């Protein structure tokens, strides 16, 4: 029974530690990338993901406490069950149970009560210590990370981006929210339809302006790429053109 309880507690403890590691890893990622999350307006997405992991961890934690309570209850009732079983076996075997023998047996069982009460707590601590030592051992025996030195990224085997165009959606021009509130709360009927149509036309104009800016940025990147290729193919001609 003790082996079964210890294995059960160890399994629940491992699942709890894994859920806790996932939550802590995401929390560190959020704190380390707070600027990017704010720029991209990803707060709600990361918040929902973090709360989901936290709820999963709380479920594992509740199961671990429930298992610990069951273990304490089982070992706490052991002295009483041992006394009842002993007296029942003694009387059913044909012996007479007198007061002296009963009191002597109860005194011995009372001496065993404290060790049997402390046994589940000791088992829980041994299981937790064993899992902690195992995690430390895996960490110490993990492969060492080799630091990437300075130099060409192609030689170091790293991922690199060339002639990339990066766009932040927060930089996209938009209409003011005050105008939208005025359109919702103010005009009705024909005037409201006219204001709504005007707003749609303004949003379409802003979208075209945004698309134009993107194409201009891509055009500049393409021109820079063409010049770099011309310099590689015809270095002398490129130098004469500059002169």
PDB file of C-alpha atoms in Angstrom:
ATOM      1  CA  UNK A   1       0.000   0.000   0.000  1.00  0.00           C
ATOM      2  CA  UNK A   2       2.794   2.390   0.861  1.00  0.00           C
ATOM      3  CA  UNK A   3       4.485   1.765  -2.495  1.00  0.00           C
ATOM      4  CA  UNK A   4       1.239   2.342  -4.371  1.00  0.00           C
ATOM      5  CA  UNK A   5       0.548   5.608  -2.531  1.00  0.00           C
ATOM      6  CA  UNK A   6       4.098   6.845  -3.109  1.00  0.00           C
ATOM      7  CA  UNK A   7       3.901   6.053  -6.848  1.00  0.00           C
ATOM      8  CA  UNK A   8       0.524   7.786  -7.074  1.00  0.00           C
ATOM      9  CA  UNK A   9       1.802  10.924  -5.340  1.00  0.00           C
ATOM     10  CA  UNK A  10       4.944  10.957  -7.499  1.00  0.00           C
ATOM     11  CA  UNK A  11       2.875  10.805 -10.709  1.00  0.00           C
ATOM     12  CA  UNK A  12       0.623  13.664  -9.603  1.00  0.00           C
ATOM     13  CA  UNK A  13       3.640  15.698  -8.470  1.00  0.00           C
ATOM     14  CA  UNK A  14       5.320  15.320 -11.881  1.00  0.00           C
ATOM     15  CA  UNK A  15       2.182  16.480 -13.697  1.00  0.00           C
ATOM     16  CA  UNK A  16       1.943  19.455 -11.333  1.00  0.00           C
ATOM     17  CA  UNK A  17       5.571  20.464 -11.914  1.00  0.00           C
ATOM     18  CA  UNK A  18       5.137  20.223 -15.693  1.00  0.00           C
ATOM     19  CA  UNK A  19       2.067  22.470 -15.595  1.00  0.00           C
ATOM     20  CA  UNK A  20       3.963  24.912 -13.385  1.00  0.00           C
ATOM     21  CA  UNK A  21       6.950  24.950 -15.756  1.00  0.00           C
ATOM     22  CA  UNK A  22       4.678  25.727 -18.722  1.00  0.00           C
ATOM     23  CA  UNK A  23       3.085  28.643 -16.884  1.00  0.00           C
ATOM     24  CA  UNK A  24       6.413  30.060 -15.689  1.00  0.00           C
ATOM     25  CA  UNK A  25       7.925  29.741 -19.180  1.00  0.00           C
ATOM     26  CA  UNK A  26       5.035  31.656 -20.750  1.00  0.00           C
ATOM     27  CA  UNK A  27       5.179  34.249 -17.980  1.00  0.00           C
ATOM     28  CA  UNK A  28       8.892  34.829 -18.592  1.00  0.00           C
ATOM     29  CA  UNK A  29       8.249  35.061 -22.330  1.00  0.00           C
ATOM     30  CA  UNK A  30       5.576  37.714 -21.770  1.00  0.00           C
ATOM     31  CA  UNK A  31       7.797  39.751 -19.456  1.00  0.00           C
ATOM     32  CA  UNK A  32      10.748  39.519 -21.859  1.00  0.00           C
ATOM     33  CA  UNK A  33       8.691  40.524 -24.916  1.00  0.00           C
ATOM     34  CA  UNK A  34       6.431  43.093 -23.310  1.00  0.00           C
ATOM     35  CA  UNK A  35       7.350  45.815 -25.805  1.00  0.00           C
ATOM     36  CA  UNK A  36       6.509  43.669 -28.830  1.00  0.00           C
ATOM     37  CA  UNK A  37       3.248  42.510 -27.230  1.00  0.00           C
ATOM     38  CA  UNK A  38       2.229  46.106 -26.572  1.00  0.00           C
ATOM     39  CA  UNK A  39       3.099  47.229 -30.095  1.00  0.00           C
ATOM     40  CA  UNK A  40       1.198  44.359 -31.720  1.00  0.00           C
ATOM     41  CA  UNK A  41      -1.745  44.646 -29.267  1.00  0.00           C
ATOM     42  CA  UNK A  42      -1.483  40.963 -28.260  1.00  0.00           C
ATOM     43  CA  UNK A  43      -2.316  41.537 -24.582  1.00  0.00           C
ATOM     44  CA  UNK A  44      -5.661  39.750 -24.639  1.00  0.00           C
ATOM     45  CA  UNK A  45      -4.330  36.734 -26.544  1.00  0.00           C
ATOM     46  CA  UNK A  46      -1.424  36.199 -24.164  1.00  0.00           C
ATOM     47  CA  UNK A  47      -3.666  36.864 -21.174  1.00  0.00           C
ATOM     48  CA  UNK A  48      -6.145  34.177 -22.216  1.00  0.00           C
ATOM     49  CA  UNK A  49      -3.330  31.726 -22.882  1.00  0.00           C
ATOM     50  CA  UNK A  50      -1.720  32.460 -19.510  1.00  0.00           C
ATOM     51  CA  UNK A  51      -5.032  32.111 -17.666  1.00  0.00           C
ATOM     52  CA  UNK A  52      -5.638  28.782 -19.408  1.00  0.00           C
ATOM     53  CA  UNK A  53      -2.267  27.476 -18.229  1.00  0.00           C
ATOM     54  CA  UNK A  54      -2.906  28.827 -14.740  1.00  0.00           C
ATOM     55  CA  UNK A  55      -6.274  27.087 -14.584  1.00  0.00           C
ATOM     56  CA  UNK A  56      -4.613  23.856 -15.712  1.00  0.00           C
ATOM     57  CA  UNK A  57      -2.000  24.267 -12.961  1.00  0.00           C
ATOM     58  CA  UNK A  58      -4.691  24.898 -10.347  1.00  0.00           C
ATOM     59  CA  UNK A  59      -6.465  21.719 -11.405  1.00  0.00           C
ATOM     60  CA  UNK A  60      -3.240  19.738 -10.978  1.00  0.00           C
ATOM     61  CA  UNK A  61      -2.611  21.417  -7.635  1.00  0.00           C
ATOM     62  CA  UNK A  62      -6.100  20.551  -6.424  1.00  0.00           C
ATOM     63  CA  UNK A  63      -5.543  16.893  -7.379  1.00  0.00           C
ATOM     64  CA  UNK A  64      -2.220  16.872  -5.531  1.00  0.00           C
ATOM     65  CA  UNK A  65      -3.797  18.264  -2.341  1.00  0.00           C
ATOM     66  CA  UNK A  66      -6.650  15.770  -2.641  1.00  0.00           C
ATOM     67  CA  UNK A  67      -4.165  12.907  -2.959  1.00  0.00           C
ATOM     68  CA  UNK A  68      -2.228  14.198   0.066  1.00  0.00           C
ATOM     69  CA  UNK A  69      -5.442  14.457   2.114  1.00  0.00           C
ATOM     70  CA  UNK A  70      -6.410  10.901   1.160  1.00  0.00           C
ATOM     71  CA  UNK A  71      -2.960   9.669   2.159  1.00  0.00           C
ATOM     72  CA  UNK A  72      -3.110  11.414   5.550  1.00  0.00           C
ATOM     73  CA  UNK A  73      -6.647  10.141   6.198  1.00  0.00           C
ATOM     74  CA  UNK A  74      -5.729   6.592   5.283  1.00  0.00           C
ATOM     75  CA  UNK A  75      -2.627   6.459   7.466  1.00  0.00           C
ATOM     76  CA  UNK A  76      -4.380   8.383  10.270  1.00  0.00           C
ATOM     77  CA  UNK A  77      -7.106   5.750  10.498  1.00  0.00           C
ATOM     78  CA  UNK A  78      -4.576   2.909  10.460  1.00  0.00           C
ATOM     79  CA  UNK A  79      -4.105   2.701  14.287  1.00  0.00           C
ATOM     80  CA  UNK A  80      -7.849   2.412  14.846  1.00  0.00           C
ATOM     81  CA  UNK A  81      -8.234  -0.195  12.116  1.00  0.00           C
ATOM     82  CA  UNK A  82      -5.251  -2.152  13.471  1.00  0.00           C
ATOM     83  CA  UNK A  83      -6.750  -2.154  16.969  1.00  0.00           C
ATOM     84  CA  UNK A  84     -10.168  -3.262  15.755  1.00  0.00           C
ATOM     85  CA  UNK A  85      -8.658  -5.955  13.539  1.00  0.00           C
ATOM     86  CA  UNK A  86      -6.451  -7.242  16.317  1.00  0.00           C
ATOM     87  CA  UNK A  87      -9.264  -7.445  18.866  1.00  0.00           C
ATOM     88  CA  UNK A  88     -11.597  -9.066  16.336  1.00  0.00           C
ATOM     89  CA  UNK A  89      -9.021 -11.680  15.325  1.00  0.00           C
ATOM     90  CA  UNK A  90      -8.204 -12.369  18.991  1.00  0.00           C
ATOM     91  CA  UNK A  91     -11.816 -12.906  20.017  1.00  0.00           C
ATOM     92  CA  UNK A  92     -12.811 -14.855  16.900  1.00  0.00           C
ATOM     93  CA  UNK A  93      -9.944 -17.272  17.453  1.00  0.00           C
ATOM     94  CA  UNK A  94     -11.627 -18.410  20.706  1.00  0.00           C
ATOM     95  CA  UNK A  95      -9.692 -16.333  23.246  1.00  0.00           C
ATOM     96  CA  UNK A  96     -11.228 -14.317  26.056  1.00  0.00           C
ATOM     97  CA  UNK A  97     -10.399 -10.606  25.990  1.00  0.00           C
ATOM     98  CA  UNK A  98     -10.218  -9.238  29.507  1.00  0.00           C
ATOM     99  CA  UNK A  99      -9.650  -5.675  30.687  1.00  0.00           C
ATOM    100  CA  UNK A 100      -5.928  -6.045  31.418  1.00  0.00           C
ATOM    101  CA  UNK A 101      -5.132  -7.405  27.973  1.00  0.00           C
ATOM    102  CA  UNK A 102      -7.305  -4.793  26.262  1.00  0.00           C
ATOM    103  CA  UNK A 103      -5.740  -1.853  28.107  1.00  0.00           C
ATOM    104  CA  UNK A 104      -2.230  -3.177  27.471  1.00  0.00           C
ATOM    105  CA  UNK A 105      -2.965  -3.554  23.764  1.00  0.00           C
ATOM    106  CA  UNK A 106      -4.503  -0.070  23.574  1.00  0.00           C
ATOM    107  CA  UNK A 107      -1.408   1.423  25.226  1.00  0.00           C
ATOM    108  CA  UNK A 108       0.810  -0.231  22.617  1.00  0.00           C
ATOM    109  CA  UNK A 109      -1.417   0.952  19.793  1.00  0.00           C
ATOM    110  CA  UNK A 110      -1.355   4.493  21.241  1.00  0.00           C
ATOM    111  CA  UNK A 111       2.453   4.385  21.099  1.00  0.00           C
ATOM    112  CA  UNK A 112       2.220   3.436  17.424  1.00  0.00           C
ATOM    113  CA  UNK A 113      -0.266   6.237  16.664  1.00  0.00           C
ATOM    114  CA  UNK A 114       2.293   9.037  16.251  1.00  0.00           C
ATOM    115  CA  UNK A 115       4.693   7.069  13.964  1.00  0.00           C
ATOM    116  CA  UNK A 116       1.765   5.969  11.821  1.00  0.00           C
ATOM    117  CA  UNK A 117       0.472   9.560  11.731  1.00  0.00           C
ATOM    118  CA  UNK A 118       3.845  10.939  10.608  1.00  0.00           C
ATOM    119  CA  UNK A 119       4.389   8.212   8.015  1.00  0.00           C
ATOM    120  CA  UNK A 120       2.267   9.802   5.193  1.00  0.00           C
ATOM    121  CA  UNK A 121       3.931  13.184   5.673  1.00  0.00           C
ATOM    122  CA  UNK A 122       7.361  11.579   5.494  1.00  0.00           C
ATOM    123  CA  UNK A 123       6.339   9.730   2.344  1.00  0.00           C
ATOM    124  CA  UNK A 124       5.098  12.970   0.753  1.00  0.00           C
ATOM    125  CA  UNK A 125       8.339  14.775   1.578  1.00  0.00           C
ATOM    126  CA  UNK A 126      10.448  11.896   0.243  1.00  0.00           C
ATOM    127  CA  UNK A 127       8.474  11.895  -3.009  1.00  0.00           C
ATOM    128  CA  UNK A 128       8.830  15.672  -3.419  1.00  0.00           C
ATOM    129  CA  UNK A 129      12.556  15.501  -2.650  1.00  0.00           C
ATOM    130  CA  UNK A 130      13.050  12.665  -5.142  1.00  0.00           C
ATOM    131  CA  UNK A 131      11.313  14.588  -7.920  1.00  0.00           C
ATOM    132  CA  UNK A 132      13.286  17.742  -7.114  1.00  0.00           C
ATOM    133  CA  UNK A 133      16.590  15.846  -7.199  1.00  0.00           C
ATOM    134  CA  UNK A 134      15.601  14.272 -10.506  1.00  0.00           C
ATOM    135  CA  UNK A 135      14.851  17.679 -12.037  1.00  0.00           C
ATOM    136  CA  UNK A 136      18.174  19.057 -10.806  1.00  0.00           C
ATOM    137  CA  UNK A 137      19.979  16.021 -12.199  1.00  0.00           C
ATOM    138  CA  UNK A 138      18.351  16.442 -15.631  1.00  0.00           C
ATOM    139  CA  UNK A 139      19.313  20.108 -15.622  1.00  0.00           C
ATOM    140  CA  UNK A 140      22.936  19.426 -14.708  1.00  0.00           C
ATOM    141  CA  UNK A 141      23.266  16.616 -17.266  1.00  0.00           C
ATOM    142  CA  UNK A 142      21.671  18.608 -20.093  1.00  0.00           C
ATOM    143  CA  UNK A 143      23.737  19.462 -23.140  1.00  0.00           C
ATOM    144  CA  UNK A 144      25.688  22.686 -23.001  1.00  0.00           C
ATOM    145  CA  UNK A 145      24.654  25.491 -25.323  1.00  0.00           C
ATOM    146  CA  UNK A 146      27.449  26.730 -27.551  1.00  0.00           C
ATOM    147  CA  UNK A 147      27.518  30.473 -27.889  1.00  0.00           C
ATOM    148  CA  UNK A 148      27.392  31.766 -31.442  1.00  0.00           C
ATOM    149  CA  UNK A 149      30.377  33.995 -32.039  1.00  0.00           C
ATOM    150  CA  UNK A 150      30.719  37.049 -34.199  1.00  0.00           C
ATOM    151  CA  UNK A 151      31.074  36.739 -37.941  1.00  0.00           C
ATOM    152  CA  UNK A 152      29.044  35.832 -40.987  1.00  0.00           C
ATOM    153  CA  UNK A 153      25.682  34.297 -40.125  1.00  0.00           C
ATOM    154  CA  UNK A 154      25.953  31.905 -43.068  1.00  0.00           C
ATOM    155  CA  UNK A 155      29.065  30.344 -41.552  1.00  0.00           C
ATOM    156  CA  UNK A 156      27.467  30.039 -38.110  1.00  0.00           C
ATOM    157  CA  UNK A 157      24.367  28.393 -39.523  1.00  0.00           C
ATOM    158  CA  UNK A 158      21.921  30.943 -38.121  1.00  0.00           C
ATOM    159  CA  UNK A 159      18.681  32.139 -39.687  1.00  0.00           C
ATOM    160  CA  UNK A 160      19.026  35.522 -41.310  1.00  0.00           C
ATOM    161  CA  UNK A 161      16.723  37.800 -43.299  1.00  0.00           C
ATOM    162  CA  UNK A 162      17.757  39.815 -46.317  1.00  0.00           C
ATOM    163  CA  UNK A 163      15.723  42.585 -47.951  1.00  0.00           C
ATOM    164  CA  UNK A 164      12.794  42.020 -45.611  1.00  0.00           C
ATOM    165  CA  UNK A 165       9.918  44.477 -45.253  1.00  0.00           C
ATOM    166  CA  UNK A 166       8.373  44.639 -41.777  1.00  0.00           C
ATOM    167  CA  UNK A 167       5.082  46.391 -41.160  1.00  0.00           C
ATOM    168  CA  UNK A 168       3.458  47.274 -37.841  1.00  0.00           C
ATOM    169  CA  UNK A 169      -0.306  47.309 -37.978  1.00  0.00           C
ATOM    170  CA  UNK A 170      -0.372  49.958 -35.254  1.00  0.00           C
ATOM    171  CA  UNK A 171       1.251  52.413 -37.725  1.00  0.00           C
ATOM    172  CA  UNK A 172      -1.657  52.061 -40.117  1.00  0.00           C
ATOM    173  CA  UNK A 173      -3.592  55.365 -40.443  1.00  0.00           C
ATOM    174  CA  UNK A 174      -7.099  55.193 -38.991  1.00  0.00           C
ATOM    175  CA  UNK A 175      -9.967  57.549 -38.375  1.00  0.00           C
ATOM    176  CA  UNK A 176     -10.504  59.028 -34.949  1.00  0.00           C
ATOM    177  CA  UNK A 177     -12.871  57.212 -32.627  1.00  0.00           C
ATOM    178  CA  UNK A 178     -14.562  60.487 -31.764  1.00  0.00           C
ATOM    179  CA  UNK A 179     -15.920  60.757 -35.310  1.00  0.00           C
ATOM    180  CA  UNK A 180     -17.321  57.249 -35.097  1.00  0.00           C
ATOM    181  CA  UNK A 181     -19.033  58.015 -31.776  1.00  0.00           C
ATOM    182  CA  UNK A 182     -20.560  61.147 -33.250  1.00  0.00           C
ATOM    183  CA  UNK A 183     -21.895  59.173 -36.200  1.00  0.00           C
ATOM    184  CA  UNK A 184     -23.430  56.569 -33.895  1.00  0.00           C
ATOM    185  CA  UNK A 185     -24.979  58.928 -31.347  1.00  0.00           C
ATOM    186  CA  UNK A 186     -25.792  61.904 -33.476  1.00  0.00           C
ATOM    187  CA  UNK A 187     -27.328  61.929 -36.921  1.00  0.00           C
ATOM    188  CA  UNK A 188     -30.177  59.692 -37.989  1.00  0.00           C
ATOM    189  CA  UNK A 189     -32.037  59.122 -41.197  1.00  0.00           C
ATOM    190  CA  UNK A 190     -30.634  60.561 -44.425  1.00  0.00           C
ATOM    191  CA  UNK A 191     -27.910  62.582 -42.677  1.00  0.00           C
ATOM    192  CA  UNK A 192     -26.752  59.477 -40.822  1.00  0.00           C
ATOM    193  CA  UNK A 193     -26.523  57.501 -44.050  1.00  0.00           C
ATOM    194  CA  UNK A 194     -24.522  60.292 -45.651  1.00  0.00           C
ATOM    195  CA  UNK A 195     -22.099  60.423 -42.717  1.00  0.00           C
ATOM    196  CA  UNK A 196     -21.744  56.637 -42.795  1.00  0.00           C
ATOM    197  CA  UNK A 197     -21.031  56.691 -46.522  1.00  0.00           C
ATOM    198  CA  UNK A 198     -18.506  59.488 -45.998  1.00  0.00           C
ATOM    199  CA  UNK A 199     -16.738  57.475 -43.310  1.00  0.00           C
ATOM    200  CA  UNK A 200     -16.575  54.412 -45.572  1.00  0.00           C
ATOM    201  CA  UNK A 201     -15.031  56.507 -48.332  1.00  0.00           C
ATOM    202  CA  UNK A 202     -12.456  57.935 -45.901  1.00  0.00           C
ATOM    203  CA  UNK A 203     -11.520  54.471 -44.663  1.00  0.00           C
ATOM    204  CA  UNK A 204     -11.112  53.276 -48.257  1.00  0.00           C
ATOM    205  CA  UNK A 205      -8.856  56.271 -49.000  1.00  0.00           C
ATOM    206  CA  UNK A 206      -6.738  55.482 -45.928  1.00  0.00           C
ATOM    207  CA  UNK A 207      -6.434  51.851 -47.006  1.00  0.00           C
ATOM    208  CA  UNK A 208      -5.262  52.901 -50.456  1.00  0.00           C
ATOM    209  CA  UNK A 209      -2.746  55.274 -48.868  1.00  0.00           C
ATOM    210  CA  UNK A 210      -1.465  52.485 -46.621  1.00  0.00           C
ATOM    211  CA  UNK A 211      -1.152  50.106 -49.573  1.00  0.00           C
ATOM    212  CA  UNK A 212       0.727  52.792 -51.496  1.00  0.00           C
ATOM    213  CA  UNK A 213       3.210  53.184 -48.646  1.00  0.00           C
ATOM    214  CA  UNK A 214       3.785  49.439 -48.541  1.00  0.00           C
ATOM    215  CA  UNK A 215       4.408  49.278 -52.278  1.00  0.00           C
ATOM    216  CA  UNK A 216       6.824  52.205 -52.062  1.00  0.00           C
ATOM    217  CA  UNK A 217       8.770  50.467 -49.317  1.00  0.00           C
ATOM    218  CA  UNK A 218       8.928  47.253 -51.348  1.00  0.00           C
ATOM    219  CA  UNK A 219      10.020  49.270 -54.391  1.00  0.00           C
ATOM    220  CA  UNK A 220      12.897  50.830 -52.453  1.00  0.00           C
ATOM    221  CA  UNK A 221      13.985  47.372 -51.262  1.00  0.00           C
ATOM    222  CA  UNK A 222      13.835  46.079 -54.828  1.00  0.00           C
ATOM    223  CA  UNK A 223      15.940  48.993 -56.124  1.00  0.00           C
ATOM    224  CA  UNK A 224      18.549  48.394 -53.430  1.00  0.00           C
ATOM    225  CA  UNK A 225      18.615  44.716 -54.347  1.00  0.00           C
ATOM    226  CA  UNK A 226      19.063  45.519 -58.048  1.00  0.00           C
ATOM    227  CA  UNK A 227      21.965  47.860 -57.290  1.00  0.00           C
ATOM    228  CA  UNK A 228      23.680  45.260 -55.122  1.00  0.00           C
ATOM    229  CA  UNK A 229      23.310  42.634 -57.855  1.00  0.00           C
ATOM    230  CA  UNK A 230      24.680  45.018 -60.479  1.00  0.00           C
ATOM    231  CA  UNK A 231      27.709  45.722 -58.309  1.00  0.00           C
ATOM    232  CA  UNK A 232      28.365  42.001 -57.950  1.00  0.00           C
ATOM    233  CA  UNK A 233      27.953  41.267 -61.667  1.00  0.00           C
ATOM    234  CA  UNK A 234      29.667  44.351 -63.085  1.00  0.00           C
ATOM    235  CA  UNK A 235      31.782  46.017 -60.408  1.00  0.00           C
ATOM    236  CA  UNK A 236      33.807  48.114 -62.869  1.00  0.00           C
ATOM    237  CA  UNK A 237      30.724  49.495 -64.645  1.00  0.00           C
ATOM    238  CA  UNK A 238      29.113  50.331 -61.339  1.00  0.00           C
ATOM    239  CA  UNK A 239      32.235  52.245 -60.265  1.00  0.00           C
ATOM    240  CA  UNK A 240      32.355  54.192 -63.560  1.00  0.00           C
ATOM    241  CA  UNK A 241      28.697  55.138 -63.200  1.00  0.00           C
ATOM    242  CA  UNK A 242      29.366  56.487 -59.736  1.00  0.00           C
ATOM    243  CA  UNK A 243      32.312  58.551 -61.040  1.00  0.00           C
TER     244      UNK A 243
END
